[in-house]
XYZ file of C-alpha atoms in Angstrom:
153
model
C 174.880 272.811 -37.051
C 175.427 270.112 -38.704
C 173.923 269.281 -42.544
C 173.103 266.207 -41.797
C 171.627 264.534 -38.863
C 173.151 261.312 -39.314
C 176.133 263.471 -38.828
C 177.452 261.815 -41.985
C 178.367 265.862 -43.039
C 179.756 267.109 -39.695
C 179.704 270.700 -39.287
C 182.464 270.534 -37.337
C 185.517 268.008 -36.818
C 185.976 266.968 -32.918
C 189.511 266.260 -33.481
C 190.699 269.293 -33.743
C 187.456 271.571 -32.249
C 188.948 271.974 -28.733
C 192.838 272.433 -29.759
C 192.492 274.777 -32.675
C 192.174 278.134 -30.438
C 195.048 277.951 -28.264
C 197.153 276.079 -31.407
C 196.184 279.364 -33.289
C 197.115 281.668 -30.429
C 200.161 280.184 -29.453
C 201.298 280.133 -33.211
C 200.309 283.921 -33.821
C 202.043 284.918 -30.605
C 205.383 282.921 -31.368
C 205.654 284.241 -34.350
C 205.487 288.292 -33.367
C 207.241 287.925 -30.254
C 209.967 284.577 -30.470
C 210.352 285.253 -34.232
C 209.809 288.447 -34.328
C 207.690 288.585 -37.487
C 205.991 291.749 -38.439
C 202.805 291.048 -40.354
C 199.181 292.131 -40.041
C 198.176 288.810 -41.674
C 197.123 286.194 -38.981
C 198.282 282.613 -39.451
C 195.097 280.586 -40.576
C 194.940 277.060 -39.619
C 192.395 274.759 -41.523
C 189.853 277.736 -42.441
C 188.424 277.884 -45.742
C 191.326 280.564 -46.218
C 193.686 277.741 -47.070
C 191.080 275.233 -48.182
C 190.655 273.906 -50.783
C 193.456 271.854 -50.675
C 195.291 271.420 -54.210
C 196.643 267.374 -53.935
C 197.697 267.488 -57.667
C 196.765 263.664 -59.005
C 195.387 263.042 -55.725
C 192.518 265.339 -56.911
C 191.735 262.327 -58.308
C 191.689 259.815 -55.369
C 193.995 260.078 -52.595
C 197.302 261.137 -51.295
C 199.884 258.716 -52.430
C 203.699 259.796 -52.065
C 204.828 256.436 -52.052
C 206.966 256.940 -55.110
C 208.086 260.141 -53.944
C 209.613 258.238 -51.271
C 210.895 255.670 -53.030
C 212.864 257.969 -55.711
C 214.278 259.846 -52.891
C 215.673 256.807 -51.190
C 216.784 255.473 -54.276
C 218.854 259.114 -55.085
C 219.817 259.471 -52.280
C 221.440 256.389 -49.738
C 221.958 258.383 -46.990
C 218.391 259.509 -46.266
C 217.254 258.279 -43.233
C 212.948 258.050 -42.497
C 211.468 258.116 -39.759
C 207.670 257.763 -39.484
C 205.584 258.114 -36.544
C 202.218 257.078 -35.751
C 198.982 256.886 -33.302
C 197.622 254.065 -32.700
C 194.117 255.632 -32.718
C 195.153 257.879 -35.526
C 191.644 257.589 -38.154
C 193.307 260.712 -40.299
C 196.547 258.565 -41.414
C 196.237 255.133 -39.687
C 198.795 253.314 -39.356
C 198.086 250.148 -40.905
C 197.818 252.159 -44.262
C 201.254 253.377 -43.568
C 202.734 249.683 -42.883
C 201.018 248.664 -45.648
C 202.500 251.631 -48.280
C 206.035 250.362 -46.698
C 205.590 246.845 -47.294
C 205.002 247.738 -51.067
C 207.272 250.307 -51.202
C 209.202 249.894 -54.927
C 212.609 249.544 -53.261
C 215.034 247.003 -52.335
C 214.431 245.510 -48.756
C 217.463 246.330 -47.710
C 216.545 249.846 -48.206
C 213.975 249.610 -45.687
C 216.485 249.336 -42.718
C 216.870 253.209 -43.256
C 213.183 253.335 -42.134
C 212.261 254.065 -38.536
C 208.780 253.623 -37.232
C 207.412 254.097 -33.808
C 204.037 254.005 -32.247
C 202.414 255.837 -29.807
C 199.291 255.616 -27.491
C 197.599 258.564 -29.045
C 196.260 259.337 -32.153
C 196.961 261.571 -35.181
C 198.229 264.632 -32.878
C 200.424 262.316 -30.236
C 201.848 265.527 -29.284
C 198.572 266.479 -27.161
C 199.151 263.027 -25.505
C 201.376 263.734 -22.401
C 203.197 260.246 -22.269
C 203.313 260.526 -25.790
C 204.579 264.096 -26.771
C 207.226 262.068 -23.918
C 207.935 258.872 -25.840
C 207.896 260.953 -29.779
C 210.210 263.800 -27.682
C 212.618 261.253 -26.945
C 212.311 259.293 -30.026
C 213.090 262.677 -32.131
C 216.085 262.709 -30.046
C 217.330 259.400 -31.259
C 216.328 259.367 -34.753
C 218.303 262.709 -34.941
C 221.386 261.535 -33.180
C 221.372 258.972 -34.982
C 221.238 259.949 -38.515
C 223.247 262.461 -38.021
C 226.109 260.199 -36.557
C 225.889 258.059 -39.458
C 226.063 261.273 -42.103
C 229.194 262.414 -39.644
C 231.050 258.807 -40.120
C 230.486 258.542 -43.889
């Protein structure tokens, strides 16, 4: 139950509450019988098995790997991004992301290596059947595409 009845502490998180068991199964399965792994350990996904998290300095506020990104774009002029994002996404929202690219410490013209698409889903648009559709496609493309580009340089 929850700690709090203002639900301010859920107990649970809804997001993930009804896709977490078969995600689990079908991960566990894949891996013994597509991959062939051979392991008594079971995959955990978000348990307190892999929790806490360790963020390094975002122990200290939040995730930021802004300048991650921008180093690696800077090193490296063939690297091609390509970020994708749910409109009703509350985990990562996508305003945040625009935001992180629009002061991103790089020249603008880097920014044309940057691909962003949106989807009518949130955080997991993958569970979203139009969509996993749309981001299947879109993978598609981004791939081609970048790789085309590394092929002609």
């Amino acid at each position: 139950s929850d700690r709090s009845p203002q639900g301010e502490y859920p107990a649970t998180d809804p997001s993930y509450n009804a896709i977490l068991p078969p995600y689990t199964s079908a991960i566990n399965h894949y891996l013994r019988t597509g991959l062939g792994v051979e392991s008594t350990d079971v995959y955990e996904v978000l348990t307190p098995k892999v929790h806490p998290w360790k963020w390094g300095d975002a122990n200290k506020g939040y995730v930021n790997v802004a300048g991650d990104l921008a180093d690696a774009m800077r090193a490296n002029p063939a690297l091609r991004v390509w970020i994708s994002n749910g409109y009703y996404d509350l985990a990562t929202p996508f305003s945040a992301t625009e935001y992180t690219l629009s002061h991103l410490p790089v020249a603008r013209t880097d920014l044309k290596r940057v691909s962003m698409t949106y989807y009518h889903a949130g955080h997991m648009m993958y569970i979203h059947g139009q969509s996993l559709i749309e981001f299947t496609r879109d993978a598609a493309q981004f791939y081609a595409t970048t790789l085309g580009k590394k092929q002609r340089t």
